[in-house]
Amino acid sequence: MRFAITPSLTRSLLLLWVSHLLLDFFTGIWPMYKTIAHIDLAKAGLIAGVSGFIGEFLQVFVGYFCDRGHRKAILMVGLILGSMMLWITFTESAVSSFFILLLLMLGSGSFHPAAVGFAGLLSTTNKSRSILFFASGGAIGLAISQIAFVHVLNTFQGQALIFFVPVAVVLILLALYPLPKTYQPHRLSVKEFFQPIMKAKRALLLLYLTQVANYTLYLAFIFLLPDLMAAKGCHQWLCMGGGHCTFILGSALLMTPAGILCDRFGPKPVLLCVILSALLLLYAFLFQPVLSAGGAILFLGCLGGMMGTINPILVSWANRLVPESPSTVSAILMGFAWCLSNLGTLWAGLLSQSIHVDPITSTLAWMGLLLAAAFFFALKAPSAIPAVQESPSTQI
């Protein structure tokens, strides 16, 4: 008798949540590993920036194929490619490290549009809540990644291959579980590819610019966080992954409440409040001359909660604007934006090398101006597509 799992909203969201936790767990390893391995900041930023640009750039094209009916296979391939990051401990070569990170970024670029597409399709009435709950899984994976990675390295003589076990379990469950299908047997068409983009081009452009500005700073902050904790003389636990865990865990805790607020009041007012709060918290944190362990944890948790929630709110906003192509518009607001944002690690590494007085804090203070730009772009973005654009007389 064939084994089958009865699908439900809770089971579907939980499976996507766990798979997202694993994928983003792997993306959190490099900022800590470059510190453990004493890799030059400029070189580490170049490796992460270029590999991230290439891998995430392909996400928008992956999103199109997800909406054509290949979402589940792409999701599983993405998780497999992401897990290749576990081989990073076997090499000291910059070239090998680059190709391992490239596989990771290709996996991220494949997984995210497929998984967000599924999350958006699971509920029509509470779309923001589903997407932000799904996003919280990735945030928790990213939060625990550095602490868990360091612990496993210490336990298994510098290797982390044990993490392949949960990957295998989740892949088996994904293969057996009947996630919703939206197969559309159409040939590849340039017009069809750009149609959902053109339908809401002004709104998507402004949301895209908001995403690029915020995520560039977000990735740069994560990249420099271990060094920032050390520069501020924080406790060793905060320097070796505790600060990262606190920062990301804040976003994981805030995402589901933010999704509820978005469904009730709309994404725009919630997003503007979150960006403004992140801007104030960032500069308050950077210019605190001395931070106790408790103060650093409080600041990092609140700041991470604000900065990390901006991304899924933008994605849920885009899914509201173009609900018929969830993976394509999600890919535009994720991979197509993240490819540029990944260069933030390169800029952060180069800036920190060129600034000689308090380089880490000064670098993040200059890059913090990106949040002000993000607030401006979000303020100008329309909350909905004007009805005239959907009129048959205006369709091309």
mmCIF file of C-alpha atoms in Angstrom:
data_model
loop_
_atom_site.group_PDB
_atom_site.id
_atom_site.type_symbol
_atom_site.label_atom_id
_atom_site.label_comp_id
_atom_site.label_asym_id
_atom_site.label_seq_id
_atom_site.Cartn_x
_atom_site.Cartn_y
_atom_site.Cartn_z
ATOM 1 C CA MET A 1 0.000 0.000 0.000
ATOM 2 C CA ARG A 2 1.358 3.429 -0.931
ATOM 3 C CA PHE A 3 2.252 5.695 1.995
ATOM 4 C CA ALA A 4 0.498 9.084 1.936
ATOM 5 C CA ILE A 5 0.311 12.126 4.200
ATOM 6 C CA THR A 6 -2.976 13.983 4.503
ATOM 7 C CA PRO A 7 -2.296 17.664 3.736
ATOM 8 C CA SER A 8 -3.484 20.481 5.968
ATOM 9 C CA LEU A 9 -2.648 24.160 6.376
ATOM 10 C CA THR A 10 -0.810 23.530 9.650
ATOM 11 C CA ARG A 11 1.230 20.592 8.312
ATOM 12 C CA SER A 12 2.090 22.412 5.101
ATOM 13 C CA LEU A 13 3.234 25.563 6.873
ATOM 14 C CA LEU A 14 5.204 23.562 9.428
ATOM 15 C CA LEU A 15 7.056 21.594 6.745
ATOM 16 C CA LEU A 16 7.897 24.781 4.842
ATOM 17 C CA TRP A 17 8.917 26.421 8.132
ATOM 18 C CA VAL A 18 11.377 23.623 9.003
ATOM 19 C CA SER A 19 12.841 23.516 5.496
ATOM 20 C CA HIS A 20 13.320 27.301 5.607
ATOM 21 C CA LEU A 21 15.005 26.981 8.996
ATOM 22 C CA LEU A 22 17.543 24.559 7.511
ATOM 23 C CA LEU A 23 18.239 26.577 4.365
ATOM 24 C CA ASP A 24 18.839 29.846 6.217
ATOM 25 C CA PHE A 25 20.880 27.994 8.835
ATOM 26 C CA PHE A 26 23.467 27.343 6.128
ATOM 27 C CA THR A 27 23.468 30.978 4.980
ATOM 28 C CA GLY A 28 24.454 32.127 8.476
ATOM 29 C CA ILE A 29 27.680 30.130 8.667
ATOM 30 C CA TRP A 30 30.064 32.250 6.557
ATOM 31 C CA PRO A 31 30.181 35.441 8.711
ATOM 32 C CA MET A 32 31.309 33.347 11.693
ATOM 33 C CA TYR A 33 33.561 30.993 9.737
ATOM 34 C CA LYS A 34 35.518 33.891 8.212
ATOM 35 C CA THR A 35 36.255 35.093 11.772
ATOM 36 C CA ILE A 36 37.224 31.626 13.045
ATOM 37 C CA ALA A 37 39.466 31.037 10.004
ATOM 38 C CA HIS A 38 40.976 34.574 10.271
ATOM 39 C CA ILE A 39 40.084 35.411 6.677
ATOM 40 C CA ASP A 40 40.813 38.992 5.633
ATOM 41 C CA LEU A 41 37.603 41.073 5.755
ATOM 42 C CA ALA A 42 38.025 42.451 2.239
ATOM 43 C CA LYS A 43 38.651 38.974 0.804
ATOM 44 C CA ALA A 44 35.754 37.439 2.775
ATOM 45 C CA GLY A 45 33.454 40.229 1.618
ATOM 46 C CA LEU A 46 34.509 39.738 -1.998
ATOM 47 C CA ILE A 47 33.825 35.988 -1.836
ATOM 48 C CA ALA A 48 30.395 36.476 -0.248
ATOM 49 C CA GLY A 49 29.451 39.454 -2.407
ATOM 50 C CA VAL A 50 30.283 38.017 -5.818
ATOM 51 C CA SER A 51 28.903 34.533 -5.098
ATOM 52 C CA GLY A 52 25.738 36.083 -3.651
ATOM 53 C CA PHE A 53 25.276 38.378 -6.637
ATOM 54 C CA ILE A 54 25.525 35.499 -9.127
ATOM 55 C CA GLY A 55 23.419 33.028 -7.163
ATOM 56 C CA GLU A 56 20.609 35.356 -6.169
ATOM 57 C CA PHE A 57 20.431 37.046 -9.595
ATOM 58 C CA LEU A 58 19.014 33.823 -11.042
ATOM 59 C CA GLN A 59 16.148 33.819 -8.541
ATOM 60 C CA VAL A 60 13.773 35.866 -10.693
ATOM 61 C CA PHE A 61 14.067 33.339 -13.536
ATOM 62 C CA VAL A 62 13.633 30.466 -11.093
ATOM 63 C CA GLY A 63 10.440 32.156 -9.884
ATOM 64 C CA TYR A 64 8.976 32.003 -13.391
ATOM 65 C CA PHE A 65 9.543 28.229 -13.619
ATOM 66 C CA CYS A 66 8.065 27.814 -10.129
ATOM 67 C CA ASP A 67 4.847 29.424 -11.348
ATOM 68 C CA ARG A 68 4.888 27.104 -14.373
ATOM 69 C CA GLY A 69 4.506 24.038 -12.119
ATOM 70 C CA HIS A 70 8.021 23.031 -11.001
ATOM 71 C CA ARG A 71 7.882 24.600 -7.555
ATOM 72 C CA LYS A 72 8.371 21.472 -5.427
ATOM 73 C CA ALA A 73 11.343 20.084 -7.379
ATOM 74 C CA ILE A 74 13.067 23.493 -7.334
ATOM 75 C CA LEU A 75 12.478 23.802 -3.589
ATOM 76 C CA MET A 76 14.137 20.435 -2.936
ATOM 77 C CA VAL A 77 17.093 21.135 -5.231
ATOM 78 C CA GLY A 78 17.575 24.466 -3.480
ATOM 79 C CA LEU A 79 17.782 22.783 -0.074
ATOM 80 C CA ILE A 80 20.332 20.259 -1.387
ATOM 81 C CA LEU A 81 22.521 22.990 -2.890
ATOM 82 C CA GLY A 82 22.295 25.051 0.297
ATOM 83 C CA SER A 83 23.556 22.142 2.392
ATOM 84 C CA MET A 84 26.792 22.109 0.365
ATOM 85 C CA MET A 85 27.959 24.893 2.710
ATOM 86 C CA LEU A 86 28.847 22.153 5.208
ATOM 87 C CA TRP A 87 31.916 21.303 3.095
ATOM 88 C CA ILE A 88 33.480 24.718 3.829
ATOM 89 C CA THR A 89 35.546 23.269 6.669
ATOM 90 C CA PHE A 90 37.432 20.994 4.246
ATOM 91 C CA THR A 91 39.169 23.802 2.373
ATOM 92 C CA GLU A 92 41.430 26.759 3.059
ATOM 93 C CA SER A 93 41.445 27.904 -0.560
ATOM 94 C CA ALA A 94 39.702 31.178 -1.444
ATOM 95 C CA VAL A 95 38.707 29.753 -4.834
ATOM 96 C CA SER A 96 37.157 26.621 -3.293
ATOM 97 C CA SER A 97 35.390 28.748 -0.683
ATOM 98 C CA PHE A 98 33.950 30.899 -3.469
ATOM 99 C CA PHE A 99 32.486 27.901 -5.312
ATOM 100 C CA ILE A 100 31.028 26.458 -2.101
ATOM 101 C CA LEU A 101 29.368 29.795 -1.341
ATOM 102 C CA LEU A 102 28.183 29.983 -4.944
ATOM 103 C CA LEU A 103 26.401 26.626 -4.522
ATOM 104 C CA LEU A 104 24.866 27.941 -1.311
ATOM 105 C CA MET A 105 23.612 31.081 -3.041
ATOM 106 C CA LEU A 106 22.265 29.103 -5.992
ATOM 107 C CA GLY A 107 20.405 26.996 -3.448
ATOM 108 C CA SER A 108 19.040 30.086 -1.725
ATOM 109 C CA GLY A 109 18.001 31.547 -5.080
ATOM 110 C CA SER A 110 16.161 28.329 -5.950
ATOM 111 C CA PHE A 111 14.563 27.645 -2.584
ATOM 112 C CA HIS A 112 13.127 31.023 -1.636
ATOM 113 C CA PRO A 113 10.801 31.810 -4.583
ATOM 114 C CA ALA A 114 9.500 28.235 -4.557
ATOM 115 C CA ALA A 115 8.876 28.128 -0.804
ATOM 116 C CA VAL A 116 7.376 31.633 -0.570
ATOM 117 C CA GLY A 117 5.119 30.760 -3.507
ATOM 118 C CA PHE A 118 3.809 27.757 -1.580
ATOM 119 C CA ALA A 119 3.359 29.800 1.613
ATOM 120 C CA GLY A 120 1.403 32.486 -0.247
ATOM 121 C CA LEU A 121 -0.886 29.907 -1.874
ATOM 122 C CA LEU A 122 -1.809 28.139 1.371
ATOM 123 C CA SER A 123 -4.152 30.898 2.563
ATOM 124 C CA THR A 124 -6.093 33.482 0.580
ATOM 125 C CA THR A 125 -7.495 35.364 3.564
ATOM 126 C CA ASN A 126 -4.363 35.571 5.753
ATOM 127 C CA LYS A 127 -1.602 35.733 3.156
ATOM 128 C CA SER A 128 0.695 38.050 5.144
ATOM 129 C CA ARG A 129 0.355 35.904 8.257
ATOM 130 C CA SER A 130 1.316 32.738 6.362
ATOM 131 C CA ILE A 131 4.296 34.336 4.621
ATOM 132 C CA LEU A 132 5.663 35.967 7.769
ATOM 133 C CA PHE A 133 5.210 32.773 9.799
ATOM 134 C CA PHE A 134 7.133 30.921 7.097
ATOM 135 C CA ALA A 135 9.811 33.642 7.197
ATOM 136 C CA SER A 136 10.191 33.227 10.963
ATOM 137 C CA GLY A 137 11.506 29.703 10.370
ATOM 138 C CA GLY A 138 14.353 31.079 8.281
ATOM 139 C CA ALA A 139 15.056 33.702 10.931
ATOM 140 C CA ILE A 140 15.345 31.077 13.659
ATOM 141 C CA GLY A 141 17.640 28.964 11.468
ATOM 142 C CA LEU A 142 19.807 31.988 10.790
ATOM 143 C CA ALA A 143 19.758 32.900 14.493
ATOM 144 C CA ILE A 144 21.049 29.556 15.789
ATOM 145 C CA SER A 145 23.419 28.904 12.873
ATOM 146 C CA GLN A 146 26.617 30.362 14.294
ATOM 147 C CA ILE A 147 26.237 29.064 17.848
ATOM 148 C CA ALA A 148 25.284 25.581 16.615
ATOM 149 C CA PHE A 149 28.042 25.575 13.989
ATOM 150 C CA VAL A 150 30.744 26.539 16.508
ATOM 151 C CA HIS A 151 29.469 23.933 18.992
ATOM 152 C CA VAL A 152 29.472 21.164 16.384
ATOM 153 C CA LEU A 153 32.955 22.143 15.168
ATOM 154 C CA ASN A 154 34.234 21.814 18.732
ATOM 155 C CA THR A 155 32.444 18.481 19.211
ATOM 156 C CA PHE A 156 33.344 16.806 15.893
ATOM 157 C CA GLN A 157 36.968 17.887 15.450
ATOM 158 C CA GLY A 158 36.319 20.797 13.166
ATOM 159 C CA GLN A 159 33.643 19.212 10.902
ATOM 160 C CA ALA A 160 29.893 19.837 10.629
ATOM 161 C CA LEU A 161 28.655 17.040 8.350
ATOM 162 C CA ILE A 162 26.213 15.841 11.046
ATOM 163 C CA PHE A 163 23.810 18.520 9.793
ATOM 164 C CA PHE A 164 23.233 16.466 6.646
ATOM 165 C CA VAL A 165 20.983 14.187 8.773
ATOM 166 C CA PRO A 166 18.097 16.678 9.273
ATOM 167 C CA VAL A 167 18.460 17.715 5.622
ATOM 168 C CA ALA A 168 17.875 14.116 4.516
ATOM 169 C CA VAL A 169 14.837 13.766 6.800
ATOM 170 C CA VAL A 170 13.218 16.964 5.505
ATOM 171 C CA LEU A 171 13.897 16.017 1.867
ATOM 172 C CA ILE A 172 12.130 12.673 2.390
ATOM 173 C CA LEU A 173 9.133 14.418 3.956
ATOM 174 C CA LEU A 174 9.004 16.946 1.101
ATOM 175 C CA ALA A 175 9.088 14.120 -1.444
ATOM 176 C CA LEU A 176 6.152 12.375 0.249
ATOM 177 C CA TYR A 177 4.055 15.396 1.175
ATOM 178 C CA PRO A 178 1.421 16.598 -1.363
ATOM 179 C CA LEU A 179 2.022 20.347 -1.461
ATOM 180 C CA PRO A 180 -0.500 22.337 -3.576
ATOM 181 C CA LYS A 181 0.078 22.279 -7.334
ATOM 182 C CA THR A 182 -0.475 25.191 -9.698
ATOM 183 C CA TYR A 183 0.699 23.693 -12.958
ATOM 184 C CA GLN A 184 0.286 25.900 -16.016
ATOM 185 C CA PRO A 185 1.380 24.031 -19.171
ATOM 186 C CA HIS A 186 2.568 27.043 -21.157
ATOM 187 C CA ARG A 187 5.717 27.412 -23.185
ATOM 188 C CA LEU A 188 8.278 29.946 -22.008
ATOM 189 C CA SER A 189 7.170 33.386 -23.159
ATOM 190 C CA VAL A 190 8.952 36.693 -22.618
ATOM 191 C CA LYS A 191 5.594 38.483 -22.612
ATOM 192 C CA GLU A 192 4.181 36.151 -19.947
ATOM 193 C CA PHE A 193 7.352 36.523 -17.901
ATOM 194 C CA PHE A 194 7.116 40.321 -17.763
ATOM 195 C CA GLN A 195 3.306 40.583 -17.591
ATOM 196 C CA PRO A 196 2.990 40.379 -13.774
ATOM 197 C CA ILE A 197 5.884 42.826 -13.426
ATOM 198 C CA MET A 198 4.336 45.373 -15.787
ATOM 199 C CA LYS A 199 0.955 45.120 -14.095
ATOM 200 C CA ALA A 200 2.391 46.751 -10.961
ATOM 201 C CA LYS A 201 5.661 48.152 -12.277
ATOM 202 C CA ARG A 202 5.740 51.386 -10.246
ATOM 203 C CA ALA A 203 4.843 49.696 -6.972
ATOM 204 C CA LEU A 204 7.260 46.825 -7.543
ATOM 205 C CA LEU A 205 10.076 49.216 -8.476
ATOM 206 C CA LEU A 206 9.685 51.177 -5.239
ATOM 207 C CA LEU A 207 9.394 48.008 -3.166
ATOM 208 C CA TYR A 208 12.468 46.665 -4.977
ATOM 209 C CA LEU A 209 14.487 49.775 -4.109
ATOM 210 C CA THR A 210 13.295 49.541 -0.500
ATOM 211 C CA GLN A 211 14.442 45.937 -0.376
ATOM 212 C CA VAL A 212 17.856 46.662 -1.895
ATOM 213 C CA ALA A 213 18.520 49.505 0.544
ATOM 214 C CA ASN A 214 17.436 47.582 3.642
ATOM 215 C CA TYR A 215 18.944 44.209 2.766
ATOM 216 C CA THR A 216 22.311 45.693 1.783
ATOM 217 C CA LEU A 217 22.630 47.112 5.297
ATOM 218 C CA TYR A 218 21.160 43.954 6.857
ATOM 219 C CA LEU A 219 23.750 41.666 5.251
ATOM 220 C CA ALA A 220 26.595 44.092 5.974
ATOM 221 C CA PHE A 221 25.538 44.263 9.638
ATOM 222 C CA ILE A 222 25.459 40.458 9.959
ATOM 223 C CA PHE A 223 28.823 40.201 8.172
ATOM 224 C CA LEU A 224 30.530 42.654 10.560
ATOM 225 C CA LEU A 225 28.615 41.750 13.737
ATOM 226 C CA PRO A 226 31.238 39.375 15.259
ATOM 227 C CA ASP A 227 33.876 42.055 14.718
ATOM 228 C CA LEU A 228 31.557 44.788 16.064
ATOM 229 C CA MET A 229 30.981 42.819 19.260
ATOM 230 C CA ALA A 230 34.738 42.393 19.694
ATOM 231 C CA ALA A 231 35.368 46.100 18.993
ATOM 232 C CA LYS A 232 32.875 47.061 21.708
ATOM 233 C CA GLY A 233 34.553 44.706 24.177
ATOM 234 C CA CYS A 234 31.454 42.553 24.589
ATOM 235 C CA HIS A 235 31.354 39.159 26.276
ATOM 236 C CA GLN A 236 32.985 36.304 24.356
ATOM 237 C CA TRP A 237 29.627 34.566 23.935
ATOM 238 C CA LEU A 238 28.312 37.580 22.023
ATOM 239 C CA CYS A 239 31.415 37.635 19.816
ATOM 240 C CA MET A 240 31.209 33.930 18.958
ATOM 241 C CA GLY A 241 27.629 33.757 17.705
ATOM 242 C CA GLY A 242 25.544 34.960 20.639
ATOM 243 C CA GLY A 243 25.187 38.464 19.209
ATOM 244 C CA HIS A 244 24.170 37.034 15.844
ATOM 245 C CA CYS A 245 21.645 34.713 17.517
ATOM 246 C CA THR A 246 20.103 37.572 19.491
ATOM 247 C CA PHE A 247 19.932 39.859 16.452
ATOM 248 C CA ILE A 248 18.173 37.318 14.209
ATOM 249 C CA LEU A 249 15.972 35.858 16.942
ATOM 250 C CA GLY A 250 14.422 39.290 17.402
ATOM 251 C CA SER A 251 13.091 39.176 13.849
ATOM 252 C CA ALA A 252 11.810 35.622 14.324
ATOM 253 C CA LEU A 253 9.754 36.743 17.320
ATOM 254 C CA LEU A 254 8.356 39.813 15.577
ATOM 255 C CA MET A 255 7.438 38.298 12.194
ATOM 256 C CA THR A 256 4.178 36.551 13.117
ATOM 257 C CA PRO A 257 2.768 39.558 15.058
ATOM 258 C CA ALA A 258 3.825 41.786 12.140
ATOM 259 C CA GLY A 259 1.951 39.484 9.741
ATOM 260 C CA ILE A 260 -1.203 39.808 11.851
ATOM 261 C CA LEU A 261 -0.861 43.600 11.846
ATOM 262 C CA CYS A 262 -0.322 43.636 8.057
ATOM 263 C CA ASP A 263 -3.488 41.605 7.492
ATOM 264 C CA ARG A 264 -5.432 44.022 9.706
ATOM 265 C CA PHE A 265 -4.009 47.442 8.789
ATOM 266 C CA GLY A 266 -2.213 46.775 5.507
ATOM 267 C CA PRO A 267 1.540 46.370 4.955
ATOM 268 C CA LYS A 268 2.443 50.012 4.254
ATOM 269 C CA PRO A 269 1.804 51.626 7.677
ATOM 270 C CA VAL A 270 3.355 48.647 9.453
ATOM 271 C CA LEU A 271 6.429 48.774 7.206
ATOM 272 C CA LEU A 272 6.966 52.522 7.701
ATOM 273 C CA CYS A 273 6.826 52.137 11.498
ATOM 274 C CA VAL A 274 9.261 49.224 11.381
ATOM 275 C CA ILE A 275 11.806 51.042 9.164
ATOM 276 C CA LEU A 276 11.725 54.202 11.295
ATOM 277 C CA SER A 277 12.192 52.152 14.473
ATOM 278 C CA ALA A 278 15.116 50.285 12.894
ATOM 279 C CA LEU A 279 16.800 53.562 11.913
ATOM 280 C CA LEU A 280 16.576 54.998 15.429
ATOM 281 C CA LEU A 281 17.707 51.777 17.097
ATOM 282 C CA LEU A 282 20.681 51.337 14.756
ATOM 283 C CA TYR A 283 22.281 54.680 15.567
ATOM 284 C CA ALA A 284 21.420 54.423 19.264
ATOM 285 C CA PHE A 285 23.218 51.054 19.317
ATOM 286 C CA LEU A 286 26.254 52.114 17.272
ATOM 287 C CA PHE A 287 26.986 55.235 19.304
ATOM 288 C CA GLN A 288 26.682 53.648 22.737
ATOM 289 C CA PRO A 289 30.309 53.897 23.935
ATOM 290 C CA VAL A 290 30.044 51.062 26.480
ATOM 291 C CA LEU A 291 27.531 48.220 26.406
ATOM 292 C CA SER A 292 26.884 45.667 29.118
ATOM 293 C CA ALA A 293 26.012 42.130 28.037
ATOM 294 C CA GLY A 294 22.353 42.741 28.942
ATOM 295 C CA GLY A 295 22.253 46.069 27.118
ATOM 296 C CA ALA A 296 23.826 44.569 23.990
ATOM 297 C CA ILE A 297 21.304 41.693 23.993
ATOM 298 C CA LEU A 298 18.363 44.099 24.377
ATOM 299 C CA PHE A 299 19.574 46.425 21.626
ATOM 300 C CA LEU A 300 20.418 43.595 19.221
ATOM 301 C CA GLY A 301 17.108 41.816 19.772
ATOM 302 C CA CYS A 302 15.051 44.944 19.121
ATOM 303 C CA LEU A 303 17.187 46.073 16.166
ATOM 304 C CA GLY A 304 17.120 42.618 14.575
ATOM 305 C CA GLY A 305 13.368 42.439 15.098
ATOM 306 C CA MET A 306 12.885 45.607 13.074
ATOM 307 C CA MET A 307 15.491 45.126 10.328
ATOM 308 C CA GLY A 308 14.709 41.441 9.774
ATOM 309 C CA THR A 309 10.951 41.965 9.478
ATOM 310 C CA ILE A 310 11.214 44.495 6.640
ATOM 311 C CA ASN A 311 12.046 41.794 4.068
ATOM 312 C CA PRO A 312 8.983 39.507 4.573
ATOM 313 C CA ILE A 313 6.617 42.490 4.850
ATOM 314 C CA LEU A 314 7.820 43.671 1.427
ATOM 315 C CA VAL A 315 7.360 40.177 -0.029
ATOM 316 C CA SER A 316 3.838 39.841 1.376
ATOM 317 C CA TRP A 317 3.007 43.317 0.015
ATOM 318 C CA ALA A 318 4.156 42.249 -3.467
ATOM 319 C CA ASN A 319 2.094 39.044 -3.214
ATOM 320 C CA ARG A 320 -0.996 41.149 -2.482
ATOM 321 C CA LEU A 321 -0.331 43.290 -5.550
ATOM 322 C CA VAL A 322 0.170 40.356 -7.959
ATOM 323 C CA PRO A 323 -1.447 37.288 -6.343
ATOM 324 C CA GLU A 324 -1.571 35.252 -9.584
ATOM 325 C CA SER A 325 2.251 34.944 -9.819
ATOM 326 C CA PRO A 326 3.478 34.590 -6.230
ATOM 327 C CA SER A 327 6.848 33.000 -6.990
ATOM 328 C CA THR A 328 7.747 35.453 -9.759
ATOM 329 C CA VAL A 329 7.045 38.606 -7.746
ATOM 330 C CA SER A 330 8.613 37.034 -4.651
ATOM 331 C CA ALA A 331 11.748 36.362 -6.686
ATOM 332 C CA ILE A 332 11.847 39.991 -7.821
ATOM 333 C CA LEU A 333 11.623 41.207 -4.215
ATOM 334 C CA MET A 334 14.103 38.584 -2.992
ATOM 335 C CA GLY A 335 16.720 37.266 -5.405
ATOM 336 C CA PHE A 336 16.658 40.113 -7.910
ATOM 337 C CA ALA A 337 17.107 42.516 -4.987
ATOM 338 C CA TRP A 338 19.393 40.276 -2.935
ATOM 339 C CA CYS A 339 21.905 39.912 -5.783
ATOM 340 C CA LEU A 340 22.719 43.624 -5.398
ATOM 341 C CA SER A 341 22.337 43.517 -1.629
ATOM 342 C CA ASN A 342 24.955 40.774 -1.352
ATOM 343 C CA LEU A 343 27.492 43.302 -2.578
ATOM 344 C CA GLY A 344 26.918 45.000 0.791
ATOM 345 C CA THR A 345 29.375 42.546 2.340
ATOM 346 C CA LEU A 346 31.961 43.578 -0.249
ATOM 347 C CA TRP A 347 31.386 47.281 0.436
ATOM 348 C CA ALA A 348 31.474 46.674 4.201
ATOM 349 C CA GLY A 349 34.777 44.806 3.929
ATOM 350 C CA LEU A 350 36.385 47.470 1.744
ATOM 351 C CA LEU A 351 35.095 50.385 3.858
ATOM 352 C CA SER A 352 36.311 48.820 7.085
ATOM 353 C CA GLN A 353 39.764 48.415 5.520
ATOM 354 C CA SER A 354 39.920 52.075 4.415
ATOM 355 C CA ILE A 355 38.640 53.697 7.652
ATOM 356 C CA HIS A 356 41.327 53.856 10.344
ATOM 357 C CA VAL A 357 39.394 55.260 13.336
ATOM 358 C CA ASP A 358 36.825 52.838 14.797
ATOM 359 C CA PRO A 359 36.423 51.210 11.354
ATOM 360 C CA ILE A 360 33.595 48.749 12.105
ATOM 361 C CA THR A 361 31.281 51.253 13.811
ATOM 362 C CA SER A 362 32.062 53.988 11.265
ATOM 363 C CA THR A 363 31.373 51.641 8.342
ATOM 364 C CA LEU A 364 27.950 50.663 9.693
ATOM 365 C CA ALA A 365 27.135 54.287 10.556
ATOM 366 C CA TRP A 366 27.714 55.363 6.946
ATOM 367 C CA MET A 367 25.808 52.385 5.565
ATOM 368 C CA GLY A 368 22.951 53.087 7.986
ATOM 369 C CA LEU A 369 21.885 55.938 5.719
ATOM 370 C CA LEU A 370 20.422 53.225 3.486
ATOM 371 C CA LEU A 371 17.574 52.840 5.992
ATOM 372 C CA ALA A 372 16.613 56.480 5.469
ATOM 373 C CA ALA A 373 16.487 55.792 1.721
ATOM 374 C CA ALA A 374 14.360 52.687 2.357
ATOM 375 C CA PHE A 375 11.858 54.764 4.352
ATOM 376 C CA PHE A 376 11.558 57.267 1.493
ATOM 377 C CA PHE A 377 10.971 54.552 -1.140
ATOM 378 C CA ALA A 378 8.362 52.774 1.008
ATOM 379 C CA LEU A 379 6.584 56.070 1.664
ATOM 380 C CA LYS A 380 6.202 56.668 -2.080
ATOM 381 C CA ALA A 381 5.006 53.128 -2.885
ATOM 382 C CA PRO A 382 1.250 52.748 -3.601
ATOM 383 C CA SER A 383 -0.666 50.438 -1.273
ATOM 384 C CA ALA A 384 -2.645 48.941 -4.169
ATOM 385 C CA ILE A 385 -2.664 48.907 -7.974
ATOM 386 C CA PRO A 386 -5.041 51.570 -9.363
ATOM 387 C CA ALA A 387 -8.224 49.993 -10.696
ATOM 388 C CA VAL A 388 -7.699 51.542 -14.139
ATOM 389 C CA GLN A 389 -4.686 49.300 -14.688
ATOM 390 C CA GLU A 390 -6.858 46.243 -14.402
ATOM 391 C CA SER A 391 -9.454 47.491 -16.871
ATOM 392 C CA PRO A 392 -9.729 45.400 -20.062
ATOM 393 C CA SER A 393 -9.443 48.550 -22.151
ATOM 394 C CA THR A 394 -5.981 49.244 -20.794
ATOM 395 C CA GLN A 395 -4.570 45.765 -21.232
ATOM 396 C CA ILE A 396 -1.913 45.273 -23.900
#
